[in-house]
mmCIF file of N, CA and C and ligand atoms in Angstrom:
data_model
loop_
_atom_site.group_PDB
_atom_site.id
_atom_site.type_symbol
_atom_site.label_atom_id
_atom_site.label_comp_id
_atom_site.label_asym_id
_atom_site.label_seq_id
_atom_site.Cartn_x
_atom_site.Cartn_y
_atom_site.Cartn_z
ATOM 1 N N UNK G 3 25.503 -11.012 -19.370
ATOM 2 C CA UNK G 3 24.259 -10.308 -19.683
ATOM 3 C C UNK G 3 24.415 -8.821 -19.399
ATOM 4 N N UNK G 4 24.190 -8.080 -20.433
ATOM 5 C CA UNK G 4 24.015 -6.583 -19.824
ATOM 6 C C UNK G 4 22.799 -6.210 -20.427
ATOM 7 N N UNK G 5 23.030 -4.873 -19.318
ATOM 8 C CA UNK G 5 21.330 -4.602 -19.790
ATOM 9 C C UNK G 5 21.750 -2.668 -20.100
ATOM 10 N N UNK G 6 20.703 -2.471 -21.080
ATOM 11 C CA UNK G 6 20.602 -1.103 -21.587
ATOM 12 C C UNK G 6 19.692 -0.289 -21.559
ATOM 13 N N UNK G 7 20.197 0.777 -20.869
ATOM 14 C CA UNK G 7 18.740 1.963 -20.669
ATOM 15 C C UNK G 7 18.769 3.094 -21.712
ATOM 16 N N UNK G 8 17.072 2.948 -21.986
ATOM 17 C CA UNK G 8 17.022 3.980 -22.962
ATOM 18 C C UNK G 8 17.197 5.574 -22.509
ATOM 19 N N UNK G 9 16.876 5.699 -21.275
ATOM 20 C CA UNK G 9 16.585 7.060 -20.829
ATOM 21 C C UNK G 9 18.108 7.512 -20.419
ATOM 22 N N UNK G 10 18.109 8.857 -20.924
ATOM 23 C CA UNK G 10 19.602 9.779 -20.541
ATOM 24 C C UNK G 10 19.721 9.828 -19.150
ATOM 25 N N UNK G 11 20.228 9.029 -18.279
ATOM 26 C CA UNK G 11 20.879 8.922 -17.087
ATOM 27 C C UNK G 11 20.866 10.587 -16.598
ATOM 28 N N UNK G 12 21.983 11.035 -17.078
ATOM 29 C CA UNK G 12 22.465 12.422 -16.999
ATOM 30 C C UNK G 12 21.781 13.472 -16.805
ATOM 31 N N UNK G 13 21.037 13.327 -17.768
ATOM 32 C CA UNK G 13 20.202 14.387 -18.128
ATOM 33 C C UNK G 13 19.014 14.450 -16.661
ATOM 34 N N UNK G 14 18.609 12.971 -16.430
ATOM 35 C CA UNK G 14 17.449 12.647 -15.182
ATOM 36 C C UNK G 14 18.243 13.602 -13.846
ATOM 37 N N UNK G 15 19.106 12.604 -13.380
ATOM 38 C CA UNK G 15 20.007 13.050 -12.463
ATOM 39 C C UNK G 15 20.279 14.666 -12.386
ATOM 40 N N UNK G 16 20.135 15.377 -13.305
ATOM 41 C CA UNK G 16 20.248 16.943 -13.244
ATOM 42 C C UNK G 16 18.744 17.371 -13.089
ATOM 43 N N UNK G 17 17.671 16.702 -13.207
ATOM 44 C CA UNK G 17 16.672 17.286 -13.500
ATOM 45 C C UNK G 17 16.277 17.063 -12.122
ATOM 46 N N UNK G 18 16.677 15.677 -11.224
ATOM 47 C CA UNK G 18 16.380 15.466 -10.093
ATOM 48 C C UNK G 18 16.825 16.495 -8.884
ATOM 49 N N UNK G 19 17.982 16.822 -9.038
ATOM 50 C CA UNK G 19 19.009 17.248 -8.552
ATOM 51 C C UNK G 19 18.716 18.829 -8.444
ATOM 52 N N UNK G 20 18.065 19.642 -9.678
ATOM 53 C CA UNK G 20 17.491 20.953 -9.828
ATOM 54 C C UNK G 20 15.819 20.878 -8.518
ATOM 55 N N UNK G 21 15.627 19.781 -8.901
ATOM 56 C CA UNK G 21 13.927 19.745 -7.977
ATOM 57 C C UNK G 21 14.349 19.416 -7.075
ATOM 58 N N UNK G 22 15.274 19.287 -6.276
ATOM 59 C CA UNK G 22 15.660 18.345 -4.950
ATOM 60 C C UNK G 22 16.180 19.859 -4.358
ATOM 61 N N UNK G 23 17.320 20.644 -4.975
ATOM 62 C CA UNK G 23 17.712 21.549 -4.644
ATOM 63 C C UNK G 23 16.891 22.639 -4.791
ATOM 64 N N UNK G 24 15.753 23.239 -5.023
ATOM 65 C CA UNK G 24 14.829 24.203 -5.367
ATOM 66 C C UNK G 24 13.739 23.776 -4.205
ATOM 67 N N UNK G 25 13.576 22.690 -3.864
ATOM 68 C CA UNK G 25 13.106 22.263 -2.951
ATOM 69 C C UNK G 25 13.316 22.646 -1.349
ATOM 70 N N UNK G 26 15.026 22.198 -1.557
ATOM 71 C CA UNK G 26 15.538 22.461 -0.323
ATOM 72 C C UNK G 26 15.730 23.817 -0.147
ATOM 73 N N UNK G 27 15.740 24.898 -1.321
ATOM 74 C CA UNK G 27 16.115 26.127 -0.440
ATOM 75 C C UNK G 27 14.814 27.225 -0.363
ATOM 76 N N UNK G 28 13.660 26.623 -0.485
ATOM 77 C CA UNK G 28 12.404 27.217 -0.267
ATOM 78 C C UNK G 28 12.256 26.606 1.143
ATOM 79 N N UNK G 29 13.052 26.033 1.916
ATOM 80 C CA UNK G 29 12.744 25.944 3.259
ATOM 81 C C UNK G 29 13.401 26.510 4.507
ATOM 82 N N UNK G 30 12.475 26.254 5.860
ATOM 83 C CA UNK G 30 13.268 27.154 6.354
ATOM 84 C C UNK G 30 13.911 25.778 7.148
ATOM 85 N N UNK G 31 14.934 26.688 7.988
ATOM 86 C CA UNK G 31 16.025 25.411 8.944
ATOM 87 C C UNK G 31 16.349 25.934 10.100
ATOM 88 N N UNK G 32 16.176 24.961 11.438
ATOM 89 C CA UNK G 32 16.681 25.636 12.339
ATOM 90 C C UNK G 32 18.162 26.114 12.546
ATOM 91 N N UNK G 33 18.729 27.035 13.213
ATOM 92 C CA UNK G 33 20.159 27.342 13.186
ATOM 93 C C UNK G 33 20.415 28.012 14.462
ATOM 94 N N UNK G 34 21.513 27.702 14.521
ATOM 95 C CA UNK G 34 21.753 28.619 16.024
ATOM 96 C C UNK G 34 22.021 30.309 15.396
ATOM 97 N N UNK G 35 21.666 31.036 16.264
ATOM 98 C CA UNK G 35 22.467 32.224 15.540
ATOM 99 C C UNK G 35 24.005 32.785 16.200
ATOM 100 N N UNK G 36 24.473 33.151 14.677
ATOM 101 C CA UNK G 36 26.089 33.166 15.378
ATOM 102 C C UNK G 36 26.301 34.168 16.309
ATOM 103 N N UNK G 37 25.202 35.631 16.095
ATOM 104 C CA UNK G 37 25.314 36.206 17.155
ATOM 105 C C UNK G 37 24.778 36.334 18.800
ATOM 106 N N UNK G 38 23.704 36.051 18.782
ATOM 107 C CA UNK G 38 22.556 35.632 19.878
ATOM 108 C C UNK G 38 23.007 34.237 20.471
ATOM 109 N N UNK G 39 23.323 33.156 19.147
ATOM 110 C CA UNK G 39 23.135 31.863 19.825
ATOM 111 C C UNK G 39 21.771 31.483 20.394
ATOM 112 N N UNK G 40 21.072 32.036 19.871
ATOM 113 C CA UNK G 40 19.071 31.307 20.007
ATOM 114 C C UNK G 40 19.184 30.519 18.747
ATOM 115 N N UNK G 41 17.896 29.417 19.087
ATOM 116 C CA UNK G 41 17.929 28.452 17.772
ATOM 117 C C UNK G 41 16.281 29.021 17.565
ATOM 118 N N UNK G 42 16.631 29.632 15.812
ATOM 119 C CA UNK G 42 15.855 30.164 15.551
ATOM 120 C C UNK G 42 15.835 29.527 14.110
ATOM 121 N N UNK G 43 14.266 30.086 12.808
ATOM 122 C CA UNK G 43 14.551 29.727 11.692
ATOM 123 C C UNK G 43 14.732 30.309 10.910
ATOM 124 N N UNK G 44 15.390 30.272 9.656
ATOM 125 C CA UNK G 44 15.351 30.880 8.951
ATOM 126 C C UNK G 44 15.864 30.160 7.225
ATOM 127 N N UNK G 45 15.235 31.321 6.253
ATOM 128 C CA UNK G 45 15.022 30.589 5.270
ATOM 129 C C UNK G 45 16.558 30.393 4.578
ATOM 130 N N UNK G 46 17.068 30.048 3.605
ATOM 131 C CA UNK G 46 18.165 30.083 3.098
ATOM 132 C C UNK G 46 18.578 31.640 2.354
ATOM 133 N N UNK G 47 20.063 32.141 2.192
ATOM 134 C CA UNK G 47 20.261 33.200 1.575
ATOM 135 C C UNK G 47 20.043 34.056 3.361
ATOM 136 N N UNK G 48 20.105 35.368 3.100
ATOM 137 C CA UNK G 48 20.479 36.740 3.941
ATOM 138 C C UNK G 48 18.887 36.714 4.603
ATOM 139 N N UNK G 49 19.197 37.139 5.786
ATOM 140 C CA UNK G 49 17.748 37.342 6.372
ATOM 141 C C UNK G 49 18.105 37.842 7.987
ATOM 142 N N UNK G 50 17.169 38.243 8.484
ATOM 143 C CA UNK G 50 18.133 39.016 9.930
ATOM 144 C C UNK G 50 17.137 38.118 11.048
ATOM 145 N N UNK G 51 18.219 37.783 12.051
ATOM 146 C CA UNK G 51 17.463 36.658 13.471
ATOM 147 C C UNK G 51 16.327 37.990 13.821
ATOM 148 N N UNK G 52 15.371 37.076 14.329
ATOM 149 C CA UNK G 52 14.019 37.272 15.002
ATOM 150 C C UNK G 52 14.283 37.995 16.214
ATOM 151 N N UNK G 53 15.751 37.503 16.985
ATOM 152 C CA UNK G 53 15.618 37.962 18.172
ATOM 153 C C UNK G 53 16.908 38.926 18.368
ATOM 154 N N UNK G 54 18.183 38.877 17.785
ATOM 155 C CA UNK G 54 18.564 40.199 18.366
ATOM 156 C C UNK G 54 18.519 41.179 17.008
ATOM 157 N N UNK G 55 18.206 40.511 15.732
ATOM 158 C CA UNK G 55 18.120 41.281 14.106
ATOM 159 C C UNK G 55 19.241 41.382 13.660
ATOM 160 N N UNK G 56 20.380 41.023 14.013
ATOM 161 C CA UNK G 56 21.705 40.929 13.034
ATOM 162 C C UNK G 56 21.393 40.138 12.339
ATOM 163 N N UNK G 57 22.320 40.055 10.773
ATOM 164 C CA UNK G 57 22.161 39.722 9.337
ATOM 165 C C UNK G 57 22.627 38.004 9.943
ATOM 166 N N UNK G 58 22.104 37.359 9.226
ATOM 167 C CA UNK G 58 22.226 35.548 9.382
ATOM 168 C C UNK G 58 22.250 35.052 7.507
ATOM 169 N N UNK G 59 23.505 34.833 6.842
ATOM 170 C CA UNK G 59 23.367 34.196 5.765
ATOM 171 C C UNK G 59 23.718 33.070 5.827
ATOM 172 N N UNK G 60 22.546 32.313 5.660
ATOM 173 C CA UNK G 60 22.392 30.794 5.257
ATOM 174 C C UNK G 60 22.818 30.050 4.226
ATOM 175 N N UNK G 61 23.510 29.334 4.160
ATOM 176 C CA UNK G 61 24.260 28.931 2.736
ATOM 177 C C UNK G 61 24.316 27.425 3.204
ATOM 178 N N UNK G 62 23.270 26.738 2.108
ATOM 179 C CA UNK G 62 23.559 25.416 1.928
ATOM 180 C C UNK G 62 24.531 24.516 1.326
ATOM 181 N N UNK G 63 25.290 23.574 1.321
ATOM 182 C CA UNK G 63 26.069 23.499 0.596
ATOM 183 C C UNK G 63 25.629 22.067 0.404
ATOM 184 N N UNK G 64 25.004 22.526 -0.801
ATOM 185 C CA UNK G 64 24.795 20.560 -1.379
ATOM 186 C C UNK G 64 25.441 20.243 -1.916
ATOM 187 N N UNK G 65 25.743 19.062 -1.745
ATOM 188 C CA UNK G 65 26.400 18.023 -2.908
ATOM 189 C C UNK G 65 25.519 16.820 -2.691
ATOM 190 N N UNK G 66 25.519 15.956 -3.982
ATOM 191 C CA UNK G 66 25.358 15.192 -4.398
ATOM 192 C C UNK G 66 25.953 14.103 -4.908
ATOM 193 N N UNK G 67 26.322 12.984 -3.894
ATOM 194 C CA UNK G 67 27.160 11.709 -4.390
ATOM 195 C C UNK G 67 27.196 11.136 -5.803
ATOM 196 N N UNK G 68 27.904 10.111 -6.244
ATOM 197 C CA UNK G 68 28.339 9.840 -7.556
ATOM 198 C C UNK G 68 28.387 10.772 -8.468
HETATM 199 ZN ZN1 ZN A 17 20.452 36.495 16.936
#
């Protein structure tokens, strides 16, 4: 028995994958900072710690299995 889907797999999976990731980098995350070492937040991309103001770039690195 097999079974057949009408909907483009592919196409879903990218569309999921765009909202999952657009998602995740409108947030913020705790992090240590590399210079201070306080756990502070901050959003993804360039932004400077709260507490001593050196530059902190955040870089997510998603992947996505299969
Ligand atoms: Zn700092």
């Amino acid at each position: 028995m097999s079974v057949k889907f009408k909907i483009d797999e592919r196409k879903l999976m990218r569309e999921v994958q765009k909202q999952a990731t657009s998602k995740l980098n409108s947030q913020t995350y705790e992090v240590e900072c590399p210079h201070c070492h306080s756990k502070i937040r901050v959003p993804v991309g360039k932004s400077l710690c709260s507490i001593c103001h050196n530059e902190i770039n955040l870089n997510l690195d998603i992947t996505f299995e299969g």
